[in-house]
XYZ file of N, CA and C in Angstrom:
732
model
N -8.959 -8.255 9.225
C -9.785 -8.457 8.039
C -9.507 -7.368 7.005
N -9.244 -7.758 5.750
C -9.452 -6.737 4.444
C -10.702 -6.269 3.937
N -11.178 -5.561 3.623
C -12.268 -5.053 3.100
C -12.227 -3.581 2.175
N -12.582 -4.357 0.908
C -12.797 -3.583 -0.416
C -13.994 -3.074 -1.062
N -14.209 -1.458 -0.649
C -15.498 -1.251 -0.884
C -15.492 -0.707 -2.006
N -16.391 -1.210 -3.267
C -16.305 -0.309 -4.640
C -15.297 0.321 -5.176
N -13.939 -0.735 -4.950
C -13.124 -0.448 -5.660
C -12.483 -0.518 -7.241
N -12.491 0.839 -7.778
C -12.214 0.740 -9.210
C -10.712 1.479 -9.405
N -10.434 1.007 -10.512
C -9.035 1.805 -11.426
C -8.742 1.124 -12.651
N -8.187 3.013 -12.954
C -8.153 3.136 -14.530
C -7.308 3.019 -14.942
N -6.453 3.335 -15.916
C -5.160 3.762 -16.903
C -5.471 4.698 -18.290
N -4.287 4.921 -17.864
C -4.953 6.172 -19.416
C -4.318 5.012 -20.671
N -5.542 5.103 -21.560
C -4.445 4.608 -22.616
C -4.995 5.044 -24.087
N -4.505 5.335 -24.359
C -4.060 6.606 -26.029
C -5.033 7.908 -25.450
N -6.058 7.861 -26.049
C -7.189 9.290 -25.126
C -8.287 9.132 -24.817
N -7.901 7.902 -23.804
C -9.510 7.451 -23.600
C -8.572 7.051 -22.096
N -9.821 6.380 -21.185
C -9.677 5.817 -19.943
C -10.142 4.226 -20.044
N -9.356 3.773 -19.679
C -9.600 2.085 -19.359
C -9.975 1.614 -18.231
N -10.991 1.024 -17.835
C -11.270 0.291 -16.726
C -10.944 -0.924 -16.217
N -9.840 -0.913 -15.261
C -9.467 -2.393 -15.113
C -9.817 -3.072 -13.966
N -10.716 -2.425 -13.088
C -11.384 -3.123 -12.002
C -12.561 -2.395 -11.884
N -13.430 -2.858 -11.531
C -15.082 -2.207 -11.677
C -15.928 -2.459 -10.657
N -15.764 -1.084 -9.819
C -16.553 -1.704 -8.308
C -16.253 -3.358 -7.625
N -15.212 -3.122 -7.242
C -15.081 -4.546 -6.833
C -15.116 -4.493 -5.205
N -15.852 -5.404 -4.639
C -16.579 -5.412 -3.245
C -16.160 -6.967 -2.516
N -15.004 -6.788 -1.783
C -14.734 -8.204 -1.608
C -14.581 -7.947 0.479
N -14.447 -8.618 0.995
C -14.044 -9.211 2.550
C -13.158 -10.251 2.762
N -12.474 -9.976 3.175
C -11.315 -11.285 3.436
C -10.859 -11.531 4.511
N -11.674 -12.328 5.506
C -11.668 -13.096 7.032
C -10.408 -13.112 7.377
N -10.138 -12.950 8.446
C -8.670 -13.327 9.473
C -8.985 -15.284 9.193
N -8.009 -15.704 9.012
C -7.441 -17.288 9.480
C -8.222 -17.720 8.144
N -8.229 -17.501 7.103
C -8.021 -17.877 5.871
C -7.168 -17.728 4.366
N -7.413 -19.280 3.654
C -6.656 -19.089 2.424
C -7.141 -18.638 1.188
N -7.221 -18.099 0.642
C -7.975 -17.013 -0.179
C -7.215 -17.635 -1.758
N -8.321 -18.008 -2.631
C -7.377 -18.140 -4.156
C -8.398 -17.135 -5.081
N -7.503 -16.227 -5.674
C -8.236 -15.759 -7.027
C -7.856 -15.902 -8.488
N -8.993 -16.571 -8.912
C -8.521 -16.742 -10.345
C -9.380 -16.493 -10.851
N -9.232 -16.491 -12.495
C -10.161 -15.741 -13.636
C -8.946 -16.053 -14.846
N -9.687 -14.809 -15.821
C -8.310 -15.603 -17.184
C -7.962 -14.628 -17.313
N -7.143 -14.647 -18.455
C -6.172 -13.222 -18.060
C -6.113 -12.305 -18.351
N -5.538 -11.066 -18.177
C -6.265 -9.666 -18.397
C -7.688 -9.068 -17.650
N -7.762 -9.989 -16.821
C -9.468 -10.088 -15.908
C -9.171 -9.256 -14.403
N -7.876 -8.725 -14.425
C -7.858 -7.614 -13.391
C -7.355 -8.326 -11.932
N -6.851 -9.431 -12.228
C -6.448 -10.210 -10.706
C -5.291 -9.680 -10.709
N -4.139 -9.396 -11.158
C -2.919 -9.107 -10.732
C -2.900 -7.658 -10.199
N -4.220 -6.969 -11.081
C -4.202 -5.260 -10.456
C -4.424 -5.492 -9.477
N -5.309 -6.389 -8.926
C -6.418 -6.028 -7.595
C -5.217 -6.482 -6.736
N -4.251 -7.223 -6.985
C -3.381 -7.666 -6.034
C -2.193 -6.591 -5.737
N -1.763 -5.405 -6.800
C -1.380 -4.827 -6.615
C -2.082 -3.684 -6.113
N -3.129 -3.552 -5.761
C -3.761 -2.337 -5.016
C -3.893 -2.791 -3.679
N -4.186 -3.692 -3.360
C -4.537 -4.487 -2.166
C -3.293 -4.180 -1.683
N -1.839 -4.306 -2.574
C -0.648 -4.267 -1.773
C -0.182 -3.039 -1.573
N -0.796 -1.879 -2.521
C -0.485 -0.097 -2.041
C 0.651 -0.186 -3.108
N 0.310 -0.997 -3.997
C 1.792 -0.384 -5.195
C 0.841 0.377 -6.707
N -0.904 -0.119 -6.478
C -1.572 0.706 -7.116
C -2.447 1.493 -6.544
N -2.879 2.486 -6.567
C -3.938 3.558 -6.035
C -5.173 3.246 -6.660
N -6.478 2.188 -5.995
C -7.294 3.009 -6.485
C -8.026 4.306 -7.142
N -8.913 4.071 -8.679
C -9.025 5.225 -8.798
C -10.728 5.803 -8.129
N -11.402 4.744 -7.584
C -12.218 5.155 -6.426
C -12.634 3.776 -5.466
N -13.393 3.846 -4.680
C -13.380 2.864 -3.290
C -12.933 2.979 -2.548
N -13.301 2.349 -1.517
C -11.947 2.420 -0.558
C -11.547 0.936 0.258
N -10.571 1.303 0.678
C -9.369 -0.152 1.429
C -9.364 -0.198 2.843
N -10.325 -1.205 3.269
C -9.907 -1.178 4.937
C -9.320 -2.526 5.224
N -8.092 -2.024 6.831
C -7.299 -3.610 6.940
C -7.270 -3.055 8.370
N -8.387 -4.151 9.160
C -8.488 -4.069 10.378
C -9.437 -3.138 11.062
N -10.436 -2.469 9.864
C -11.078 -1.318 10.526
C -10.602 -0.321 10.021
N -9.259 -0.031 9.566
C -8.624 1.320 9.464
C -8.344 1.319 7.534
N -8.916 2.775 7.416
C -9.044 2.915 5.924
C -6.961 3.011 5.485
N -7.116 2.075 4.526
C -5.725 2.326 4.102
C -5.756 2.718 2.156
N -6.311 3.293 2.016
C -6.874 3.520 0.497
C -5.783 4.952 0.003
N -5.293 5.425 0.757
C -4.252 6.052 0.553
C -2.869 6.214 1.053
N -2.806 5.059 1.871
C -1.383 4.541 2.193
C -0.414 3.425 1.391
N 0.501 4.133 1.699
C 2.167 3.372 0.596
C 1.953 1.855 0.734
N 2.565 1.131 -0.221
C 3.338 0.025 0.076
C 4.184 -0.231 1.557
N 4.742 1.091 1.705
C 5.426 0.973 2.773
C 4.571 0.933 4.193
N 3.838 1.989 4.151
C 2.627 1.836 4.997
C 2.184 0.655 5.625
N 1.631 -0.304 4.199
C 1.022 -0.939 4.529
C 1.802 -2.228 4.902
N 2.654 -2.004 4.386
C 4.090 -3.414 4.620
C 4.038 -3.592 6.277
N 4.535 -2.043 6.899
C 4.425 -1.587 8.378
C 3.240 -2.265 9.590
N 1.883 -2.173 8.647
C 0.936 -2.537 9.269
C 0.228 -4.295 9.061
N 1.120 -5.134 8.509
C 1.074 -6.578 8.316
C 0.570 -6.765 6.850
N 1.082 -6.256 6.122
C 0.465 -6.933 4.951
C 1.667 -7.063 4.122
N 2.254 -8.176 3.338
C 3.205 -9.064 2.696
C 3.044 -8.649 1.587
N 3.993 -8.642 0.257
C 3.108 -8.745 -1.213
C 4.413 -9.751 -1.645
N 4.429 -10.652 -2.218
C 5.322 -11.497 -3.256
C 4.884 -11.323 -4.552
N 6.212 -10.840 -5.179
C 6.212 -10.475 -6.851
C 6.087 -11.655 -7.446
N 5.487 -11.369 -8.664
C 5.434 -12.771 -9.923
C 6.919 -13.203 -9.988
N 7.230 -12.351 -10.313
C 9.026 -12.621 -10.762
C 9.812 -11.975 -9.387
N 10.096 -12.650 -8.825
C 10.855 -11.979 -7.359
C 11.979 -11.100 -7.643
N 12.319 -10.728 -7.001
C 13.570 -9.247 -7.731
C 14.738 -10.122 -7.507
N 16.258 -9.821 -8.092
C 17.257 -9.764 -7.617
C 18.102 -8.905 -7.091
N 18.971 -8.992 -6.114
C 19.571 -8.461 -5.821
C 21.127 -8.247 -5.931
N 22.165 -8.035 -6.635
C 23.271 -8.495 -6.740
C 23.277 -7.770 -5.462
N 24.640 -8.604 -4.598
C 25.720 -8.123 -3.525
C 24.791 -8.685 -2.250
N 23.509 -8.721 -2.152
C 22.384 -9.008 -1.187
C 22.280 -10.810 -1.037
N 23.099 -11.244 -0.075
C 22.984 -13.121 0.224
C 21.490 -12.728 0.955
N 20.952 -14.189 0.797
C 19.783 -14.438 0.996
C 19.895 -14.426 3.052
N 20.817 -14.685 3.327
C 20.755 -14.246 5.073
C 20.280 -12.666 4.938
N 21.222 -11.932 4.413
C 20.831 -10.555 4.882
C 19.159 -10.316 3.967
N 18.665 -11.106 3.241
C 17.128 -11.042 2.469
C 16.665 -11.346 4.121
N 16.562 -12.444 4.498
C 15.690 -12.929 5.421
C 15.759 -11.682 6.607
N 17.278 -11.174 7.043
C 16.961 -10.745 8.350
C 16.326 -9.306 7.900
N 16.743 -8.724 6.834
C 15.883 -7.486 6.395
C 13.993 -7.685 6.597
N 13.807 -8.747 5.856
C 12.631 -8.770 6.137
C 11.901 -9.362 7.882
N 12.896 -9.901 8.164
C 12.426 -9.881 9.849
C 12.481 -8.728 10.601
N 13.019 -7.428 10.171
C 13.200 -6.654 10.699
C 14.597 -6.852 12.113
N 15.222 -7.818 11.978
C 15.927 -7.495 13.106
C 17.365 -8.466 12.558
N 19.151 -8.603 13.317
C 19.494 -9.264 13.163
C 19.332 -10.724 13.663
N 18.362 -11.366 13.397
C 18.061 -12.812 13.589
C 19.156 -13.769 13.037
N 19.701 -14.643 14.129
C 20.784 -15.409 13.895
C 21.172 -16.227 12.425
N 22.012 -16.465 12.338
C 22.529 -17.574 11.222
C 21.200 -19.213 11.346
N 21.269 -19.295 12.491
C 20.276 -20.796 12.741
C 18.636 -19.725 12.645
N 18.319 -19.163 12.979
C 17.185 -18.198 13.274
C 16.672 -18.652 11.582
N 17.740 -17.783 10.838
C 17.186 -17.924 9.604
C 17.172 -19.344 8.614
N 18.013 -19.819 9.074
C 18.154 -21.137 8.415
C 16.573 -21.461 8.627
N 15.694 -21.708 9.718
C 15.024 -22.411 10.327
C 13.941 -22.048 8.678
N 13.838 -20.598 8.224
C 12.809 -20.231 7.258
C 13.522 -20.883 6.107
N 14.270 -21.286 5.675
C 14.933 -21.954 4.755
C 14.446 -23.209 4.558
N 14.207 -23.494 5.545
C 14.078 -25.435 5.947
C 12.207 -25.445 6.325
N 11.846 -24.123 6.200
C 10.616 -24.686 5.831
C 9.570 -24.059 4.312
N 10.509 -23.786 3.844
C 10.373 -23.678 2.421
C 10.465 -24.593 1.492
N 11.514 -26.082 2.060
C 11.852 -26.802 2.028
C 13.849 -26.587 0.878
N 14.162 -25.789 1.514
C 15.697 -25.314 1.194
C 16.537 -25.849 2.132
N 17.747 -26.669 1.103
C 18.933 -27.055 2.444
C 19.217 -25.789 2.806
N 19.201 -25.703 4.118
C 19.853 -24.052 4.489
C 21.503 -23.841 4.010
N 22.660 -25.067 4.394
C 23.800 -24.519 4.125
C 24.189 -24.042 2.659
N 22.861 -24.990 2.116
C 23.295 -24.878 0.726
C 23.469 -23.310 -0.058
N 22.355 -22.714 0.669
C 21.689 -21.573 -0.068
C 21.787 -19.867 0.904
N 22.045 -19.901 2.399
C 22.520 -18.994 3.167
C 22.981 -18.280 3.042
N 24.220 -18.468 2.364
C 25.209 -17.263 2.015
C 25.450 -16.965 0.568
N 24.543 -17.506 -0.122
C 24.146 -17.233 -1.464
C 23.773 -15.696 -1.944
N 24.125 -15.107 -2.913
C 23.693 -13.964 -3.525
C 22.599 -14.646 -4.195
N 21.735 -13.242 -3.943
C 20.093 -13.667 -4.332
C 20.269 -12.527 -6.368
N 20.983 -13.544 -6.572
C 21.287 -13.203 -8.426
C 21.164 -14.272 -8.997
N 21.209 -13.547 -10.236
C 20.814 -15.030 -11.766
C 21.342 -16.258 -11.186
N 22.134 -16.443 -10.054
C 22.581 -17.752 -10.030
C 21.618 -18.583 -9.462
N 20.399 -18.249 -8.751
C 19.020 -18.639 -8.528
C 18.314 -19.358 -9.818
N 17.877 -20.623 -9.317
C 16.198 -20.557 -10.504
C 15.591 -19.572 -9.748
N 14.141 -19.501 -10.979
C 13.076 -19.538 -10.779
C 12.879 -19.849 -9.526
N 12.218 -21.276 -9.633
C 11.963 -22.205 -8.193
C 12.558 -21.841 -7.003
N 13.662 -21.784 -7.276
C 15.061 -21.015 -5.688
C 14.111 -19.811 -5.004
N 14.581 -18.878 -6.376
C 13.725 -17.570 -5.797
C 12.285 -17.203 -5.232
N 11.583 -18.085 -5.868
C 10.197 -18.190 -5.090
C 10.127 -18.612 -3.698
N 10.778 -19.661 -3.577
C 10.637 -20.269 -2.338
C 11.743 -19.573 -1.100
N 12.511 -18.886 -1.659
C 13.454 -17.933 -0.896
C 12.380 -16.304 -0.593
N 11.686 -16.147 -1.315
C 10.545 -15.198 -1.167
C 9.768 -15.545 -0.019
N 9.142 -16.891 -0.644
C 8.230 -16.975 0.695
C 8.669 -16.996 2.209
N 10.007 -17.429 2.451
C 10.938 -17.573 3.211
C 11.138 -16.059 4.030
N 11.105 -15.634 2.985
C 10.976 -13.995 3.535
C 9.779 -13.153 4.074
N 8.452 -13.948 3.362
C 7.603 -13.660 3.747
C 7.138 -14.230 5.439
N 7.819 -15.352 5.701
C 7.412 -16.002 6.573
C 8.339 -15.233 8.125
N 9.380 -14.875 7.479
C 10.570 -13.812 8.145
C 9.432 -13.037 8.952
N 8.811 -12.091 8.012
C 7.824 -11.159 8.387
C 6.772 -11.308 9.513
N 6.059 -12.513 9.230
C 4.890 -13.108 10.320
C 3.407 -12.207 10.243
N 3.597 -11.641 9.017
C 2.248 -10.730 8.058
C 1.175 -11.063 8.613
N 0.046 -10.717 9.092
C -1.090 -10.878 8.901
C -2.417 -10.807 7.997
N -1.236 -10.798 6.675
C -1.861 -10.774 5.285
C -0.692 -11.188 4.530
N -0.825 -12.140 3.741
C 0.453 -12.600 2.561
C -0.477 -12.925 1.274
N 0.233 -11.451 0.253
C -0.581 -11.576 -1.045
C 0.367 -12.055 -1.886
N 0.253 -13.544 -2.564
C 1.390 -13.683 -3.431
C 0.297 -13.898 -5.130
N 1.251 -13.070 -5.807
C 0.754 -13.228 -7.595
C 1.671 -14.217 -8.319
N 0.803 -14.973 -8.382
C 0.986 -16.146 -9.750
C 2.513 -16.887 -8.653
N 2.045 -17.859 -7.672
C 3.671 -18.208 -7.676
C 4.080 -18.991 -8.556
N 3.261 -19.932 -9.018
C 4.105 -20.790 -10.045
C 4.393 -19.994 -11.539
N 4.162 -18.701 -11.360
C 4.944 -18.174 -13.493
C 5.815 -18.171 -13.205
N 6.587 -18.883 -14.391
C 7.922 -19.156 -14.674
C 8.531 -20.176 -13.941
N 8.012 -21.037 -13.535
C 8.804 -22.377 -12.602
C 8.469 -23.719 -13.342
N 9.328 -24.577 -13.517
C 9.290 -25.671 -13.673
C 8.378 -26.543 -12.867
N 7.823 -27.635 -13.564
C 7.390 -28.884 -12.896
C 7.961 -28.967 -11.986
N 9.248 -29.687 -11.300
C 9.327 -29.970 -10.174
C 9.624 -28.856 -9.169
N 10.261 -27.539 -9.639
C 9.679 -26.417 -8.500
C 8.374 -26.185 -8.460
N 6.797 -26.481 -9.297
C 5.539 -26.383 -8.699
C 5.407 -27.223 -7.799
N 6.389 -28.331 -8.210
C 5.755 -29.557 -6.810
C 5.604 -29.905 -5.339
N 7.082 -28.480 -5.529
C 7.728 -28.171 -4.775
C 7.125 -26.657 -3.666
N 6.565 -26.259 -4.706
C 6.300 -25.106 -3.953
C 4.861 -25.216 -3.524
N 3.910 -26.027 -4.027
C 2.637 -26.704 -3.517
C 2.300 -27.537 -2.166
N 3.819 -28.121 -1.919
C 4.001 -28.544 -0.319
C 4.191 -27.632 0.675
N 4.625 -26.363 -0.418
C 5.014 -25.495 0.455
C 3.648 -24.276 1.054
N 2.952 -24.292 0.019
C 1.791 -23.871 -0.059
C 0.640 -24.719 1.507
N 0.463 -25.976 1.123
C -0.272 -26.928 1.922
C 0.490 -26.740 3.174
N 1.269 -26.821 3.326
C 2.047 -26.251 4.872
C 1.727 -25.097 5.403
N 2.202 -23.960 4.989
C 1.238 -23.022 5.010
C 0.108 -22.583 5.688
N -0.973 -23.282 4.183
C -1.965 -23.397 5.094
C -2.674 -24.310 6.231
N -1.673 -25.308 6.797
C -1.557 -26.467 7.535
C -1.359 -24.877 8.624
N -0.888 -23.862 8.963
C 0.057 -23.430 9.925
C -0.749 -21.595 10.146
N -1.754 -22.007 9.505
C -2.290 -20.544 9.369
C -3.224 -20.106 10.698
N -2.721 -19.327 11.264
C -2.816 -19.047 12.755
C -3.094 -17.517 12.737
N -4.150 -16.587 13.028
C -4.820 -15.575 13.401
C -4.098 -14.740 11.887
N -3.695 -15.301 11.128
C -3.362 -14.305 9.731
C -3.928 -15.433 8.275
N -4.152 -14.136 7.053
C -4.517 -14.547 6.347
C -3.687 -15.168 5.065
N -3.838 -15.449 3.762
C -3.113 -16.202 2.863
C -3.817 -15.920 1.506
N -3.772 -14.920 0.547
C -4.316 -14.485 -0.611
C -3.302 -15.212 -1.509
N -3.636 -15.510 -2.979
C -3.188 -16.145 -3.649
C -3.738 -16.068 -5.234
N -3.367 -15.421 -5.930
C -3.434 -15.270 -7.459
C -2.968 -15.929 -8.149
N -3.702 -17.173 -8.831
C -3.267 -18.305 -9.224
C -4.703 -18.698 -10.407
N -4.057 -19.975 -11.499
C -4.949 -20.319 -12.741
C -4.532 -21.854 -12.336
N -3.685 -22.446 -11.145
C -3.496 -23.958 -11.249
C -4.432 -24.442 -10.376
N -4.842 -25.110 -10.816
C -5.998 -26.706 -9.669
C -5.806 -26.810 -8.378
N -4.328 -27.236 -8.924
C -3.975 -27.515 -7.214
C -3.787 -26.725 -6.432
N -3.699 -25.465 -6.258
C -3.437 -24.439 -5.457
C -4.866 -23.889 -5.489
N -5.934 -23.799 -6.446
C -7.420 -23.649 -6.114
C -8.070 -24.720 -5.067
N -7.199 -25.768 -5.305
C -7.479 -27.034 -4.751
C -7.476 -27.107 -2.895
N -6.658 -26.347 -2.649
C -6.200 -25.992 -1.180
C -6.450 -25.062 -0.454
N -7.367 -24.191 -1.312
C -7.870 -22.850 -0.942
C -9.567 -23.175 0.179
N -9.620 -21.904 0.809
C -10.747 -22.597 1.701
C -12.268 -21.749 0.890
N -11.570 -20.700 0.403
C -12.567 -19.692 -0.499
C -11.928 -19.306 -1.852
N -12.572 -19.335 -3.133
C -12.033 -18.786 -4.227
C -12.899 -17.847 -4.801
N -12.241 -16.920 -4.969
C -13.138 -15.966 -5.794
C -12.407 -16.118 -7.622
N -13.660 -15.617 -8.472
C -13.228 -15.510 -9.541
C -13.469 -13.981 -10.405
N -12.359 -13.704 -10.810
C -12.192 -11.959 -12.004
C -12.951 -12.311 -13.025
N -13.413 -11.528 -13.254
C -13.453 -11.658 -15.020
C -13.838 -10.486 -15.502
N -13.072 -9.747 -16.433
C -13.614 -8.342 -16.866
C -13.592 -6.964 -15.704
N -12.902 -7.289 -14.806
C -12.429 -6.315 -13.791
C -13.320 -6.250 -13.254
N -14.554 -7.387 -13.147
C -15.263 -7.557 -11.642
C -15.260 -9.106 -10.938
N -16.310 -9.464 -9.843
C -16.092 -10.420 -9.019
C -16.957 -10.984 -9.900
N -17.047 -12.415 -10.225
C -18.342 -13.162 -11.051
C -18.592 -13.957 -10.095
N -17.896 -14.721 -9.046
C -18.006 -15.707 -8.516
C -17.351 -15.804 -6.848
N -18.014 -15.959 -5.842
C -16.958 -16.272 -5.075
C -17.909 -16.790 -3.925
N -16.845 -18.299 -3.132
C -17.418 -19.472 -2.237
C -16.840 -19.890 -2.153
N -17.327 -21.380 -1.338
C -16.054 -21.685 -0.898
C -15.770 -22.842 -2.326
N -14.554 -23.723 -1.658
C -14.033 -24.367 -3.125
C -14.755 -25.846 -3.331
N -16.132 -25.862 -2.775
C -16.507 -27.266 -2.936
C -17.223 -26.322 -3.768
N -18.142 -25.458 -3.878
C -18.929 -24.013 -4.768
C -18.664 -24.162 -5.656
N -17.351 -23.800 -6.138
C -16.390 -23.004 -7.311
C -16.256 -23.761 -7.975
N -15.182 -24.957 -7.697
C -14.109 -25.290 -8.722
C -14.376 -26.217 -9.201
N -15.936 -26.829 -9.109
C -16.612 -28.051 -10.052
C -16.938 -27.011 -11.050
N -17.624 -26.278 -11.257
C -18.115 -24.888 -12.461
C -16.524 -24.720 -13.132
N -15.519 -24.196 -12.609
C -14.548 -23.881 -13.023
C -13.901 -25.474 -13.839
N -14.227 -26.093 -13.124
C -13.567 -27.589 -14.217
C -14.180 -28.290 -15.495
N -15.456 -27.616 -15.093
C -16.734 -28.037 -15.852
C -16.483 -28.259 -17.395
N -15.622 -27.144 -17.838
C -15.533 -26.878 -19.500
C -14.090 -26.923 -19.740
N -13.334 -26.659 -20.526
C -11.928 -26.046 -21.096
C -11.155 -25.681 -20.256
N -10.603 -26.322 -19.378
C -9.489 -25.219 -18.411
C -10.753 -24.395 -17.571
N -11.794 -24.441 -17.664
C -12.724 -23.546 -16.778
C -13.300 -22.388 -17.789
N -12.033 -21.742 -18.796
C -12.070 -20.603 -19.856
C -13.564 -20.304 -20.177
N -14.350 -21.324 -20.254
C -16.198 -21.279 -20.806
C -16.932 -21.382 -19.883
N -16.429 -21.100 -18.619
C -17.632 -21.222 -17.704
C -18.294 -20.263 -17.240
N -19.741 -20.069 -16.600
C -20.093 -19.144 -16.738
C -19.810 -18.116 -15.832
N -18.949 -18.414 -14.641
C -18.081 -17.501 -14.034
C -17.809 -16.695 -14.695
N -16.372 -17.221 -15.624
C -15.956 -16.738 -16.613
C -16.403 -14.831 -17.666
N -17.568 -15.844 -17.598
C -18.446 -15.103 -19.289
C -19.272 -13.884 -18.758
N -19.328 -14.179 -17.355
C -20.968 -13.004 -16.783
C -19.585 -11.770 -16.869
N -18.314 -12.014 -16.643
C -17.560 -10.745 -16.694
C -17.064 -9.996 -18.064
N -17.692 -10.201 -18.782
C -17.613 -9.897 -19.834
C -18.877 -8.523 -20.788
């Protein structure tokens, strides 16, 4: 289990301090899918990067499993089961997506070993195996070659931000099966998810909502996401507005 007690952080910006999360107090159960959304600038991508140890709270603290991790690395926490997938996944020139996968399995896991995470991303494996993970990728490729990696891992926490920015229609369509599988397969680990689309709120078992760098809202998604549909894209609802 995750657990976020009164967690805040700042940034300096010109000569003042900015607040971009504000006591935020959340729990996040073993064997669930977790969606957070809010609009933007509302502090979901920070909280996802603190959660992942690539930001430091600037007070609260971070427990995963009982054990305070509020001042441990990325690396740390990578060590101790927790995943993070970038908005924009990195490239790597010279790095084929075999040696992506077995890096993140930690071990040399076979040619078929890895294919197998390929093919449930829904990637022809021969196609894409010995591929350099460079511009010669979409979008879409790289996401789903991410999660692929994530799945390498076997995390007991997978925080992914925004998977669908920057993907086409038919890579969301694509990566939404991939999503529902997923959570079709979610077994003693959890599934966080920073997302503004329906359908991926749609599949979630709990959503919480940001707004203004606190929690306004959070239940499960029969709760939520009638309020959130209620108005404009959700933008006027009163989720929304109490964070303000």
């Amino acid at each position: 289990m995750l657990e976020l007690q009164n967690v805040s952080f700042q940034v300096e910006e010109e000569s003042s301090q900015k607040e971009i999360l504000k006591n935020v107090t959340l729990k996040i159960e073993d064997d669930r899918f977790i969606a957070i959304t809010g609009p933007n600038g509302g502090g979901k991508s920070t909280l996802a990067r603190v959660i992942a140890g690539i930001e430091k709270p600037t007070e609260g603290r971070i427990l995963f499993d009982g054990v305070d991790i509020t001042d441990k690395n990325i690396t740390e926490r990578a060590n101790m089961g927790i995943s993070y997938a970038f908005q924009q996944p990195v490239r790597f020139k010279g790095v084929t997506v075999l040696d992506l996968i077995r890096l993140a399995a930690g071990e040399k896991i076979s040619t078929a070993g890895a294919c197998e995470y390929l093919s449930e991303v829904g990637l022809c494996a021969r196609d894409y195996i010995n591929r350099e993970v460079n511009a010669s990728l979409s979008g879409g490729e790289l996401k789903r070659i991410e999660i692929a990696t994530v799945l390498a891992r076997g995390t007991k926490l997978s925080v992914f931000d925004e998977p669908e920015a920057g993907i086409d229609l038919w890579s969301f369509n694509n990566l939404i099966k991939v999503f529902e599988k997923l959570h079709a397969q979610i077994d003693g680990s959890s599934i966080l998810i920073i997302s503004h689309q329906e359908r991926i709120l749609n599949i979630a078992d709990r959503i919480i909502v940001i707004a203004g760098g606190q929690v306004t809202a959070e239940g499960s998604r029969e709760e939520i996401l009638p309020e959130l549909l209620s108005s404009d894209e959700g933008m006027n609802c009163k989720f929304y507005k109490e964070g303000y």
